[in-house]
Each structure stands twice: as C-alpha cells, then as structure tokens.
C-alpha cells in the first residue's frame, strides 16, 4: 500500500475524530460540572441538525451561516432543559436523574418523528460540502471545519473554565455544591450554564454534521454512543480528555475498518476503552 | 381418528362436500388477505391491499376496455360468474398475530385461499397454518428466499426471492459486456450487516461460479447505522472494482454517495438492490449527484410504453387511491390475478383443486403488468419466470433502462466521472 493512502486514512480518521470530540465535549462538560449523564445528548444533536436543515430548506441559509444561531438556540434549549426538568430531579435519587434524561431522549425522538416524520432530510450543496485537495490527498471540508470548531470550542471552554471568574465558580460548584453556595456562588446558575454551554457545543457539532450527514429522528443514537465512549475514555468531565479520546476513536475506527473489517471497526475502540477502564478507571485524563 | 373405518371416512367426506356445497355456493369465493394495516409499515400495507382490492374489483365487475383477464366478465366464468369476497385481516407486522389471523380466516371465515403477507416473517408463520390446514397460500411480495425452501405443498410465490434478484445484476452485466470493448470484470459488494444485506451478499457469491466471467474483488459488510464510511470507501478505492453492488438503507446510501464524491471514487457503475439509492430522500439530498445510480426494481410506470395494460391498471390505481402505484402493489395485484386464474381453472372453490390449479399455472407475459416472462411455479412453488428491471436516475427522475428490449430511456454507462 502506498504512503499516500496511509496518510489519507490518518487524516480522514483525525477529521472524523474531531467531529466525535465536538459531540463528546458538551457531554463531558455537563457531567463534569454536575455528575449527571445526559442521555438525551444525541437528541440535542438531532434537534440542532433539524434546525440547520429547516433554516436551509426555508430560507436557503447555509449551515455555516446559521451555526451561531443554532448554537445560541441550543444554549437556550439547554437552559430550559435544566430549569424545567433536570433541576427538579436533582434532589431525587441517581435513578430519577437517569430516567429523566432517558425519558427526554424518548420524548424528543418521538416528537421529531411526529412532527417531521421518519423521512431523511439533507442539506444539499452547502458551503462546506466540498473538499480541499492537497496534492493527491483529499480533505473533506466538514471535517476541516470540525477540526477548527472542536479545537476552538476546547480552547474557549478552557479559557472560560480556567481563566475567568465564572469558570472558577463553575469549578467550585462542581467540586462542592454546599461549600460553593456558602461562598456566595449561585450554584443553580452555574449548573444551568453548564447545560447551556453543553447544548451549544452539540449545536455546533450538529450544524457541521448537517453538511454531509442526513437528519432523521434516530440520527442522535448513531453518534452519541461514540460520544459516551469518548467521554469515558478521555475521563469523565475532562474536556481535553474528550478531545483526545474523540480523535483516538476516529483514527482507530478508520484504521480498523480498512485493515481488519468494516463490520468490526469499532471493536478495537471498545477494546481500548475496556483496557483503559481496567488499568486506569478514571480514564485517560479524568480526575478521581 | 376415522382411519380404518370406511363408514367414518364416508361421513367425513360427505360432510365436507356438503359443507363446501353450502358455504361456497357458486356466488362467492372467499379469499383471505393478511397484511399489516397498523404498526410501522401500515402505509405500505394499505397501498398493497389497495392493489388487491383493485384486482378483486376488476375480477368481480365489468371493465370492458381493460386488457387484463376477467376484466370483460363479471366474476369468475368457470364458476358460474361467482364473485371473489376479500376478507382482509391486519397482522400488524407480528408473526404470531399473522398465524392467529390465518387460522381465524380459514376456520371462522371459511377462506379457501390466502394471500399475503408483506413481511416475510409473517408469511413464514401464516403459511405454516395454511399448510397444516390444507389451504393454498400465495405471496406476491414476501421475498425471503427461505420461504420456498421449506418443502411446502400449499405455498406459492409469484415475486422473485431475494436470491433470484441478485441474479439480475449478473445478467445485466453480461448483456452489457456482449459486444462491448469495455468489459466489466471486477465487482465489489457493499452491504449492511443485517439479514437483508447479508443474504444479498451471500446470493451474489453463490452466483459467482455460474457467472465466472466476473471476479469479486471486495466484500464489504458494514454495521447498519454507521457514523462514517471513510474506511469502507478507502477499501473500495484500493480494490478498484469496475462495478459496485450495494445493499444499503437510506441514511447510509446518502452517506456513501457523498463519501464517494468526496474521495472521487468513480466506478463504471453503482448498482443497488432496494430503493434507497433512488428514493426521493436520496434524490433530494444529492441533487444532480443522484443521477446514474442503477436500482434493481420490480416494476416501473415506464413499462407502460411497451405494455398498454400497465398504463391502464396504473391509472385505475391512481384514480381510485390518489397515489401512484409502485413495485409492491403491482406485485400484489399480479399475485391476486394469478390466484383468480387458478380458482377459475379449478372451476371450484375447493382448496385442494385450487392448489392443483395453482401448481399448473402458466400465464403468458401479455396478461401481466409485470416485466416477467410469465408466471409458472417450480417444484418449490417459486415463480421461475420472473425478471427484474433496472431503473437509472436520469435528470432527477427514475427511468427504466433494462431489460434493454423494454427500456424507456437509454442507459448511461459508464457513469460519468466526478459524479
């Protein structure tokens, strides 16, 4: 096999990896701040893809143009989910939190099918639908955008969490809810913020994805499973962990799909995950 | 329980003859139809039953201008113009419900023949009931190959099985190669890994010894519901097949087509089983890039250009149900007409006689709305005169391009590069 092919595989793997990472970052942020797993995360992705598609179909607006609006919309949606649903079950047992977000997942899927039908919709000829050619190598534009998007999102989140007063409050709220409240931090607001930002991240991922992936009610499930693995692999709550794990997964699945079998392309991914969990239960970059 | 007792046998015989004489007096023949009318595929089930309703209506009433059998007369002529009474049962896509409904149709509703069942899984269970009770069962659209491999005596299938559908891919390529300098030699199969895709790939491999002029260079089985097909497409690029055979559902069909374009993978042809590569979602998602994909279909309105009856039946269907006929209703219609033909030749509403008449079926192509060379059942009850068609999306619309002698548009081959 030629060197070009290997480089092409690596680049494609990294490109897809950044898309997985972008989805995982929002998930890990919510988990990191409040120890709640958002089972409806895939459906957040589905909603943002529908939003991008509808804007495209109605006004002909390109997903890259509507990206900030979709992200803002998803931010508000994240806040709503927190205030209307998650906040109410935080006092309950772990189970009620699981069932609340799981129920939200089922509800959103069913609602999407009810309103939009089970059909497949796709944005056609968006600005990001092309490819960038470097010599004989091909770099799909949505993947390039994901590289930029995911890196930027990680960078901005880092800056926000570790360099700003709000970030300090976020971290305080995630470390010790009561102590943080005693110190005058509005914990409730911090949690809401985490949900908002987490949803906005997945909104960006959805906007980028809608450039090449069709949207349908169950589209979230396809990506979110990978995102869960990325979060666990990278370490629960670790933002850069999710980024690194997403890229590792993207690379592994492309290489395994090419060299082993495309049916089994996620086997090495889950195998690595198992090994990491066994040897290092907190994940690659997680804290204990 | 009456075996060995001649008097008892006589009583049974007498009662059954008497019974049929009573229940199936010459004015009606009761046929049970098993279809999914609620649940996930209710819409398709309804469309399919509508075609059967139309067939029964044509049989029972006079359609003087229509060129199909029984249109000119009222009812079945050999049974004193008896009419067919259609008993429709909803199996909801459940094999258990299908079996129970089959039993109810036979025992309580006195159906003398069954037609069904859309889902192969339901056809499997409900035909088992029919087999046990000695009632003929005809299927016009349940495709699983195994259905006719069970050694059943009462099961007949007019539609090609999924295995025989794969044969058309080779026949097509062989005809294409005839007299062409640009020979197609290498094939890749790309398929999803549930039963449907696996069966297709297995069938393709099974035909390779017979079609030894072709070589399989890649067999790519992928997980249904995959997020990314880069590695699959890279493997195809490395294998350099002349032609790709595809068995994919909608989302992946779109994803594959887009990834092909991204990586400039351009085989001479992409041929697909199932409707995904020609669906309206696919065409809407890809615009001009949806052109030139070949889809193996059962039926097309383009058949009307060579067969007047197709246009007539398609128009009746459209006028009555407000929707265009497609492959599955067309096949169900043909199954019902085949059953009616057998009942008429049997000259009786006796299930055994209908079964024997079905086994002796030999319908000529000009009586059909299908592109088949006729209807004739082999030992297993499978129609061995079926023939598929290939439809190619040209200028955004599906056009029938094969069989070449019936084509409504000229095949574009090889597919223009960069598409």
XYZ file of C-alpha atoms in Angstrom:
707
model
C 0.000 0.000 0.000
C 1.158 3.475 -0.740
C 2.225 6.052 1.753
C -0.355 8.424 0.383
C -3.146 6.042 1.262
C -1.923 5.711 4.826
C -1.690 9.478 5.202
C -5.158 9.804 3.701
C -6.534 7.275 6.190
C -4.867 9.050 9.110
C -6.184 12.436 8.010
C -9.706 11.095 7.493
C -9.584 9.423 10.883
C -8.458 12.592 12.620
C -11.118 14.595 10.797
C -13.918 12.286 11.912
C -12.352 12.161 15.367
C -12.783 15.903 15.809
C -16.462 15.566 14.964
C -16.855 12.859 17.601
C -14.891 15.046 20.012
C -17.126 18.041 19.457
C -20.167 15.979 20.429
C -18.380 14.490 23.417
C -17.188 17.830 24.802
C -20.697 19.031 25.590
C -21.492 15.748 27.262
C -18.392 15.722 29.396
C -18.901 19.332 30.462
C -22.364 18.624 31.855
C -21.095 15.516 33.562
C -18.020 17.256 34.925
C -19.975 20.088 36.476
C -22.913 18.246 37.957
C -22.313 14.489 37.737
C -25.361 13.929 35.574
C -25.200 11.871 32.403
C -27.321 13.452 29.729
C -28.909 10.529 27.942
C -30.713 12.904 25.615
C -27.429 14.292 24.276
C -27.835 12.526 20.949
C -31.275 14.053 20.613
C -29.799 17.507 21.250
C -27.597 16.744 18.246
C -30.641 15.627 16.256
C -32.508 18.838 17.140
C -29.650 21.049 16.039
C -29.368 19.110 12.779
C -33.074 19.616 12.159
C -32.670 23.306 12.977
C -29.841 23.634 10.447
C -31.809 21.711 7.857
C -35.005 23.713 8.376
C -33.142 27.009 8.113
C -31.599 25.730 4.905
C -34.887 24.481 3.484
C -36.887 27.551 4.487
C -34.512 30.439 3.852
C -31.735 28.747 1.936
C -29.395 29.719 4.749
C -26.159 27.762 4.740
C -25.479 25.715 7.902
C -22.210 27.565 8.426
C -24.104 30.876 8.421
C -26.757 29.657 10.820
C -24.223 27.935 13.053
C -24.051 30.757 15.640
C -27.842 30.952 15.742
C -28.235 27.220 16.147
C -25.617 27.273 18.913
C -27.474 30.135 20.644
C -30.793 28.355 20.243
C -29.359 25.188 21.704
C -27.871 27.211 24.578
C -31.371 28.410 25.435
C -32.722 24.898 24.976
C -30.071 23.593 27.383
C -31.118 26.189 29.964
C -34.756 25.213 29.547
C -33.998 21.533 29.978
C -32.090 22.326 33.128
C -34.700 24.613 34.690
C -37.765 22.642 33.642
C -36.508 19.117 34.103
C -33.074 18.439 35.500
C -33.246 20.879 38.430
C -36.414 19.209 39.653
C -34.894 15.761 39.775
C -31.521 16.771 41.231
C -32.830 16.255 44.751
C -34.010 12.753 43.903
C -32.012 9.602 43.585
C -29.482 8.927 40.841
C -32.128 6.750 39.209
C -34.589 9.581 38.812
C -31.892 11.655 37.079
C -31.153 8.804 34.702
C -34.815 8.260 33.950
C -35.454 11.969 33.491
C -32.856 12.419 30.743
C -33.651 8.997 29.303
C -37.320 9.946 29.171
C -36.359 13.204 27.499
C -34.498 11.186 24.862
C -37.540 9.048 24.118
C -39.795 12.091 24.085
C -37.598 14.104 21.725
C -37.225 11.201 19.322
C -40.948 10.559 19.257
C -41.708 14.273 18.914
C -39.305 14.554 15.965
C -40.924 11.582 14.282
C -44.372 13.019 14.934
C -43.562 16.456 13.543
C -41.024 15.710 10.810
C -41.893 12.109 10.005
C -39.416 9.264 9.701
C -38.038 10.643 6.435
C -34.441 11.531 5.744
C -33.585 15.142 5.088
C -30.288 16.525 3.964
C -28.734 19.891 3.261
C -27.572 19.949 -0.319
C -24.644 21.902 -1.724
C -23.778 23.759 1.460
C -20.645 25.900 1.558
C -18.900 23.157 3.469
C -19.926 20.293 1.244
C -16.762 20.318 -0.852
C -13.268 19.037 -0.323
C -9.811 20.575 -0.068
C -7.207 18.855 -2.200
C -3.578 18.931 -1.197
C -1.581 17.048 -3.816
C -3.232 13.650 -4.011
C -4.742 13.973 -0.547
C -8.379 14.809 -0.037
C -9.636 16.694 2.991
C -13.426 16.934 3.262
C -14.489 20.449 4.250
C -16.909 19.423 7.033
C -14.080 17.545 8.715
C -11.748 20.527 8.384
C -14.444 22.692 9.906
C -14.803 20.193 12.721
C -11.083 20.389 13.393
C -11.348 24.168 13.664
C -14.646 24.010 15.544
C -13.623 21.390 18.069
C -10.239 22.953 18.729
C -11.802 26.384 19.142
C -14.551 25.028 21.365
C -12.000 23.263 23.555
C -9.830 26.370 23.700
C -12.739 28.666 24.555
C -14.046 26.269 27.172
C -10.600 26.051 28.709
C -10.297 29.749 28.849
C -13.791 30.028 30.302
C -13.343 27.322 32.911
C -9.804 28.060 33.998
C -9.247 31.746 33.307
C -12.456 33.539 34.203
C -14.352 34.229 37.392
C -17.356 32.375 36.002
C -15.121 29.388 35.360
C -13.876 29.486 38.923
C -17.460 29.440 40.122
C -18.253 26.572 37.754
C -15.370 24.558 39.111
C -16.297 25.404 42.659
C -19.883 24.307 42.087
C -18.690 21.037 40.573
C -16.266 20.328 43.410
C -18.533 21.002 46.344
C -22.026 22.247 45.926
C -22.576 23.277 49.547
C -19.251 24.951 50.058
C -19.742 26.857 46.853
C -23.178 28.085 47.970
C -21.757 29.131 51.315
C -19.217 31.239 49.482
C -21.962 33.057 47.675
C -21.827 31.244 44.372
C -25.168 30.765 42.699
C -24.777 27.024 42.129
C -28.090 26.756 40.367
C -26.980 29.311 37.809
C -23.678 27.505 37.282
C -25.480 24.246 36.590
C -27.769 25.969 34.128
C -24.732 27.495 32.447
C -23.136 24.048 32.095
C -26.287 22.733 30.408
C -26.441 25.757 28.163
C -22.822 25.506 27.065
C -23.005 21.723 26.696
C -26.048 22.051 24.457
C -24.416 24.866 22.466
C -21.373 22.646 21.814
C -23.520 19.899 20.440
C -25.387 22.553 18.456
C -22.123 23.441 16.713
C -21.477 19.752 16.062
C -24.970 19.352 14.613
C -24.540 22.351 12.322
C -21.284 20.969 10.952
C -22.621 17.443 10.647
C -25.683 18.567 8.714
C -23.332 19.427 5.834
C -22.853 15.793 4.982
C -24.999 13.624 7.210
C -28.753 13.255 6.620
C -31.031 14.032 9.555
C -33.778 11.715 10.803
C -35.344 11.108 14.222
C -32.855 8.467 15.293
C -29.695 10.098 13.996
C -28.527 11.026 17.506
C -28.161 7.426 18.606
C -25.571 6.798 15.896
C -23.205 9.445 17.199
C -23.937 9.597 20.873
C -22.738 6.076 21.624
C -19.335 7.067 20.286
C -19.506 10.235 22.365
C -20.153 8.214 25.533
C -17.106 6.099 24.815
C -15.068 9.242 24.150
C -16.166 10.723 27.480
C -15.364 7.553 29.405
C -12.094 7.016 27.573
C -10.959 10.594 27.996
C -12.015 10.668 31.618
C -15.405 11.748 32.907
C -15.592 15.505 32.986
C -12.295 16.132 31.232
C -12.663 18.479 28.290
C -9.278 17.882 26.699
C -9.729 14.197 27.522
C -12.859 14.117 25.381
C -10.991 15.854 22.572
C -8.071 13.440 22.633
C -10.332 10.402 23.030
C -12.546 11.552 20.142
C -9.532 11.794 17.860
C -8.216 8.403 19.016
C -11.598 6.841 18.268
C -11.786 8.483 14.860
C -8.338 7.198 13.959
C -8.850 3.709 15.324
C -12.149 3.121 13.565
C -10.813 4.215 10.181
C -7.663 2.099 10.500
C -9.536 -0.927 11.849
C -12.209 -0.515 9.174
C -9.567 -0.505 6.475
C -7.141 -3.130 7.735
C -9.373 -5.502 9.696
C -13.047 -5.382 8.704
C -15.556 -2.619 8.473
C -18.056 -4.698 10.421
C -15.620 -4.836 13.296
C -14.255 -1.341 13.033
C -15.438 -0.324 16.480
C -14.151 -3.447 18.185
C -10.636 -2.039 18.717
C -12.249 1.164 20.016
C -14.235 -0.674 22.672
C -11.275 -2.912 23.396
C -9.087 0.103 24.076
C -11.856 1.518 26.215
C -12.023 -1.703 28.248
C -8.277 -1.754 28.722
C -8.204 1.871 29.815
C -11.089 1.337 32.211
C -9.423 -1.743 33.694
C -5.967 -0.249 34.027
C -6.983 3.325 34.692
C -10.620 3.514 35.779
C -10.765 7.295 35.724
C -9.961 7.367 32.010
C -7.006 8.960 30.287
C -7.307 12.432 31.755
C -10.037 12.079 34.376
C -9.717 13.086 37.966
C -10.649 10.697 40.693
C -59.426 -40.807 14.021
C -61.618 -42.252 11.297
C -58.770 -44.084 9.637
C -59.595 -47.700 9.025
C -63.283 -47.021 9.330
C -64.800 -46.757 5.876
C -68.109 -45.563 7.208
C -66.414 -42.830 9.220
C -64.410 -41.729 6.207
C -67.555 -41.565 4.204
C -69.209 -39.390 6.820
C -66.258 -37.008 6.794
C -66.175 -36.911 3.035
C -69.889 -36.398 2.798
C -69.885 -33.656 5.401
C -67.024 -31.788 3.755
C -68.577 -31.992 0.323
C -71.880 -30.916 1.748
C -70.187 -28.182 3.723
C -68.398 -26.753 0.725
C -71.579 -27.047 -1.223
C -73.293 -24.906 1.355
C -70.653 -22.395 2.345
C -69.206 -21.900 -1.070
C -72.227 -21.779 -3.255
C -71.430 -20.603 -6.722
C -71.966 -16.932 -5.980
C -68.819 -16.326 -3.941
C -65.270 -17.481 -3.387
C -63.805 -16.360 -0.089
C -60.165 -15.268 -0.152
C -58.320 -14.135 2.979
C -55.738 -11.348 2.745
C -53.134 -10.910 5.503
C -51.428 -7.525 5.565
C -50.011 -5.034 8.061
C -52.651 -2.329 8.344
C -51.429 -0.863 11.605
C -47.968 -0.502 13.062
C -44.752 0.707 11.456
C -45.440 -0.142 7.834
C -49.193 0.463 7.894
C -48.936 2.853 4.959
C -47.179 0.347 2.718
C -49.570 -2.360 3.879
C -52.540 -0.223 2.915
C -51.048 0.576 -0.507
C -50.520 -3.126 -1.094
C -54.012 -4.177 -0.015
C -55.421 -1.455 -2.252
C -53.853 -3.165 -5.251
C -55.537 -6.420 -4.213
C -58.841 -4.571 -3.776
C -58.426 -3.216 -7.284
C -57.676 -6.680 -8.671
C -60.752 -8.144 -6.985
C -62.878 -5.285 -8.259
C -61.670 -5.890 -11.806
C -62.456 -9.593 -11.454
C -65.904 -9.059 -9.950
C -67.084 -6.289 -12.250
C -67.026 -5.482 -15.935
C -64.156 -3.377 -17.264
C -64.743 -3.726 -20.999
C -61.762 -1.643 -22.126
C -59.225 -3.217 -19.821
C -56.769 -5.771 -21.227
C -56.362 -7.987 -18.149
C -58.002 -11.398 -17.603
C -61.521 -11.381 -16.074
C -62.000 -7.688 -16.896
C -64.552 -8.346 -19.600
C -66.721 -10.596 -17.449
C -68.438 -10.293 -14.116
C -66.938 -12.760 -11.667
C -65.159 -15.993 -12.487
C -66.707 -17.509 -15.661
C -65.876 -21.148 -14.873
C -67.654 -20.908 -11.530
C -70.901 -19.546 -12.885
C -69.673 -15.973 -12.581
C -69.012 -16.369 -8.862
C -67.525 -13.304 -7.242
C -64.485 -13.149 -5.019
C -65.122 -11.978 -1.474
C -61.997 -10.450 0.002
C -61.550 -10.950 3.757
C -58.874 -8.551 4.956
C -57.036 -9.197 8.220
C -54.464 -6.954 9.911
C -51.417 -8.828 11.212
C -49.645 -5.667 12.498
C -46.314 -6.994 11.295
C -46.340 -9.649 14.000
C -45.647 -13.285 13.030
C -47.789 -14.540 15.933
C -50.747 -12.341 15.024
C -50.318 -13.399 11.401
C -50.589 -17.093 12.320
C -53.630 -16.484 14.524
C -55.342 -14.400 11.844
C -54.624 -17.056 9.204
C -56.302 -19.636 11.401
C -59.265 -17.347 12.013
C -59.668 -16.630 8.297
C -59.643 -20.328 7.449
C -61.680 -21.715 10.337
C -64.188 -18.984 11.068
C -64.299 -17.024 7.848
C -64.096 -20.101 5.620
C -61.419 -18.666 3.360
C -60.474 -21.155 0.633
C -57.198 -19.430 -0.202
C -54.898 -16.903 1.484
C -52.817 -14.080 0.069
C -50.126 -12.202 1.985
C -48.245 -11.100 3.863
C -45.814 -8.234 3.055
C -43.391 -9.229 5.845
C -41.513 -12.426 5.072
C -41.540 -13.254 8.763
C -45.346 -13.162 8.829
C -45.633 -15.070 5.558
C -43.498 -17.764 7.197
C -45.821 -18.321 10.154
C -49.162 -17.758 8.437
C -48.294 -20.045 5.521
C -47.424 -22.721 8.060
C -51.019 -22.547 9.292
C -52.303 -22.756 5.709
C -50.027 -25.717 5.013
C -51.313 -27.537 8.074
C -54.943 -26.873 7.232
C -54.588 -27.620 3.537
C -55.395 -24.185 2.151
C -53.392 -22.672 -0.720
C -51.315 -19.594 0.110
C -49.972 -17.175 -2.474
C -47.456 -14.436 -1.818
C -46.794 -11.595 -4.178
C -44.232 -9.603 -2.225
C -42.604 -11.575 0.640
C -39.093 -12.076 -0.651
C -37.033 -14.097 1.862
C -35.508 -16.961 -0.123
C -36.167 -19.466 2.650
C -39.952 -19.226 2.225
C -39.909 -21.529 -0.790
C -37.196 -23.762 0.610
C -39.338 -25.400 3.260
C -40.783 -28.159 1.103
C -44.313 -26.767 1.456
C -47.008 -28.079 -0.870
C -49.509 -25.246 -0.465
C -47.253 -22.211 -0.719
C -46.754 -20.329 -3.978
C -44.790 -17.181 -4.643
C -45.045 -15.014 -7.725
C -42.392 -12.463 -6.736
C -38.720 -13.316 -7.182
C -36.978 -14.272 -3.955
C -34.188 -12.066 -2.736
C -31.750 -14.654 -4.041
C -33.015 -14.548 -7.609
C -32.926 -10.760 -7.537
C -29.145 -10.909 -7.237
C -29.058 -12.913 -10.474
C -30.337 -9.927 -12.452
C -27.204 -7.994 -11.524
C -25.077 -10.562 -13.333
C -27.451 -10.992 -16.250
C -27.425 -7.234 -16.714
C -23.623 -7.049 -16.706
C -23.297 -9.998 -19.052
C -25.659 -8.388 -21.544
C -23.745 -5.165 -21.158
C -20.447 -6.920 -21.875
C -21.811 -8.541 -25.023
C -20.121 -6.871 -27.949
C -18.557 -4.189 -25.794
C -14.845 -3.451 -25.830
C -15.064 -2.047 -22.341
C -15.619 -5.263 -20.406
C -16.789 -5.287 -16.813
C -14.753 -7.854 -14.912
C -14.417 -6.934 -11.268
C -17.163 -6.446 -8.731
C -17.304 -5.220 -5.162
C -20.247 -5.875 -2.856
C -21.038 -3.299 -0.197
C -23.803 -4.288 2.168
C -25.212 -3.574 5.593
C -24.894 -6.453 8.014
C -28.485 -7.296 8.949
C -30.257 -10.282 7.386
C -31.216 -8.459 4.197
C -27.734 -7.242 3.317
C -26.075 -10.482 4.307
C -28.471 -12.550 2.253
C -27.810 -10.347 -0.751
C -24.045 -10.720 -0.406
C -24.380 -14.469 0.033
C -26.554 -14.700 -3.077
C -24.031 -12.717 -5.114
C -21.248 -15.035 -4.003
C -23.455 -18.027 -4.801
C -23.846 -16.881 -8.407
C -20.115 -16.396 -8.994
C -19.419 -19.977 -10.171
C -22.216 -19.652 -12.738
C -21.024 -16.210 -13.825
C -17.338 -16.972 -13.717
C -16.537 -14.137 -16.132
C -16.795 -11.823 -13.103
C -14.477 -11.608 -10.146
C -15.362 -10.421 -6.669
C -12.569 -8.116 -5.516
C -14.077 -6.785 -2.298
C -16.884 -7.813 0.017
C -17.525 -5.004 2.449
C -20.019 -5.627 5.200
C -20.679 -2.633 7.405
C -22.638 -2.074 10.575
C -26.063 -0.676 9.838
C -26.332 2.814 11.360
C -22.681 3.699 10.945
C -21.452 7.228 11.561
C -18.693 7.248 8.991
C -17.879 5.209 5.878
C -14.414 6.588 5.114
C -12.616 3.299 5.692
C -15.161 1.432 3.567
C -14.696 3.861 0.689
C -10.913 3.748 1.023
C -11.042 -0.026 0.750
C -13.122 0.303 -2.407
C -10.650 2.768 -3.864
C -7.826 0.328 -3.122
C -9.740 -2.627 -4.647
C -10.595 -0.662 -7.834
C -13.743 -2.603 -8.809
C -15.374 -1.935 -12.183
C -18.806 -2.098 -10.589
C -20.163 -1.849 -7.049
C -23.208 -3.818 -5.893
C -24.954 -2.093 -2.996
C -27.405 -3.208 -0.334
C -27.920 -0.179 1.894
C -30.717 1.657 3.673
C -31.500 5.343 3.179
C -29.147 7.125 5.580
C -26.110 5.112 4.538
C -26.996 5.339 0.859
C -26.781 9.134 1.168
C -23.605 8.901 3.234
C -21.934 6.507 0.793
C -22.877 8.581 -2.248
C -21.472 11.707 -0.606
C -18.304 9.967 0.519
C -17.812 8.516 -2.985
C -17.947 12.016 -4.341
C -15.655 13.451 -1.683
C -12.958 10.902 -2.375
C -13.598 10.877 -6.120
C -14.394 7.188 -6.167
C -15.909 6.626 -9.564
C -16.544 3.050 -10.646
C -18.180 2.451 -14.011
C -21.455 1.716 -12.319
C -23.097 1.510 -8.912
C -25.965 -0.974 -8.856
C -28.231 -1.174 -5.839
C -30.815 -3.543 -4.507
C -33.661 -1.926 -2.586
C -34.994 1.523 -3.211
C -32.558 3.620 -1.130
C -30.343 4.830 -3.982
C -33.364 6.032 -5.932
C -35.618 7.258 -3.117
C -36.935 10.791 -3.111
C -34.909 11.490 0.050
C -31.782 10.368 -1.807
C -32.565 12.481 -4.849
C -33.420 15.485 -2.707
C -30.222 15.119 -0.671
C -27.884 14.729 -3.631
C -29.489 16.739 -6.410
C -27.626 16.132 -9.671
C -25.254 13.753 -7.888
C -28.138 11.305 -7.509
C -28.048 10.691 -11.256
C -26.720 7.496 -12.858
C -27.208 5.196 -9.872
C -28.840 1.963 -11.009
C -31.586 0.463 -8.873
C -32.926 -3.019 -9.326
C -36.690 -2.622 -9.306
C -39.667 -4.880 -9.792
C -41.861 -2.525 -11.690
C -41.887 0.899 -13.258
C -44.537 3.078 -14.839
C -42.170 3.196 -17.813
C -43.310 -0.364 -18.568
C -46.438 1.286 -19.956
C -44.562 2.379 -23.061
C -44.412 -1.255 -24.191
C -47.440 -2.687 -22.401
C -50.785 -0.892 -22.654
C -52.260 -2.792 -19.709
C -49.682 -1.335 -17.327
C -50.836 2.183 -18.094
C -54.491 1.208 -17.678
C -54.005 -0.510 -14.314
C -51.690 2.229 -13.042
C -54.306 4.826 -13.965
C -57.109 2.901 -12.242
C -54.970 2.631 -9.137
C -54.082 6.309 -9.181
C -57.689 7.400 -9.793
C -59.064 5.204 -7.054
C -56.491 5.629 -4.308
C -54.969 9.007 -5.179
C -51.452 7.646 -5.212
C -49.054 6.310 -7.815
C -48.675 2.583 -7.979
C -45.224 1.232 -7.267
C -43.465 -2.109 -7.268
C -45.026 -3.733 -4.234
C -48.698 -3.018 -5.044
C -48.033 -4.047 -8.652
C -46.711 -7.397 -7.457
C -49.613 -7.930 -5.030
C -52.016 -7.165 -7.882
C -50.307 -9.812 -10.009
C -50.471 -12.386 -7.196
C -54.217 -11.819 -6.814
C -54.766 -12.165 -10.553
C -52.728 -15.382 -10.535
C -54.851 -16.765 -7.714
C -58.058 -15.823 -9.537
C -56.757 -17.513 -12.662
C -56.119 -20.702 -10.677
C -59.529 -20.631 -8.984
C -61.156 -20.213 -12.378
C -59.213 -23.094 -13.894
C -60.016 -25.231 -10.858
C -63.644 -24.491 -11.622
C -64.333 -24.905 -7.956
C -63.841 -23.294 -4.572
C -62.275 -26.467 -3.209
C -58.865 -25.612 -1.698
C -57.286 -28.824 -2.986
C -58.409 -28.161 -6.541
C -57.244 -24.552 -6.327
C -53.863 -25.746 -5.098
C -53.509 -28.165 -8.013
C -54.565 -25.474 -10.464
C -52.006 -23.087 -8.939
C -49.283 -25.695 -9.372
C -50.245 -25.938 -13.060
C -50.253 -22.159 -13.589
C -48.771 -20.957 -16.838
C -49.545 -17.320 -17.530
C -48.262 -15.553 -20.600
C -46.408 -12.242 -20.260
C -49.022 -10.257 -22.187
C -51.548 -10.995 -19.408
C -49.313 -9.400 -16.787
C -48.463 -5.920 -15.646
C -45.009 -7.129 -14.637
C -41.865 -7.239 -16.810
C -41.729 -11.005 -16.246
C -41.666 -13.619 -18.998
C -44.683 -15.249 -17.395
C -45.846 -16.967 -14.220
C -45.093 -20.638 -13.734
C -44.297 -22.357 -10.456
C -41.402 -24.739 -9.992
C -41.403 -27.698 -7.581
C -40.891 -25.402 -4.597
C -43.769 -23.116 -5.522
C -41.490 -20.341 -6.724
C -42.342 -18.496 -9.948
C -39.335 -19.181 -12.143
C -40.219 -16.767 -14.928
C -39.570 -13.547 -13.052
C -37.278 -10.895 -14.348
C -36.235 -7.697 -12.683
C -35.714 -4.323 -14.227
C -33.044 -1.729 -13.682
C -34.013 1.861 -13.196
C -31.477 4.631 -13.569
C -31.937 8.102 -12.198
C -31.596 10.434 -15.172
C -32.151 14.168 -14.847
C -33.526 13.548 -11.386
C -36.189 11.054 -12.447
C -36.165 7.266 -12.351
C -36.121 5.809 -15.875
C -36.301 2.180 -16.850
C -33.127 1.223 -18.717
C -33.142 -2.594 -18.551
C -34.196 -5.107 -19.920
C -32.740 -3.392 -22.948
C -35.600 -4.552 -25.194
C -38.146 -2.798 -22.962
C -36.073 0.212 -21.948
C -37.815 3.554 -21.828
C -34.569 5.501 -21.718
C -31.045 4.827 -22.839
C -28.674 3.564 -20.177
C -25.828 5.926 -19.365
C -22.757 3.722 -18.998
C -20.127 4.055 -17.729
C -21.256 6.623 -15.260
C -19.684 9.989 -15.988
C -16.648 10.508 -13.765
C -16.875 13.056 -10.992
C -20.426 12.071 -10.136
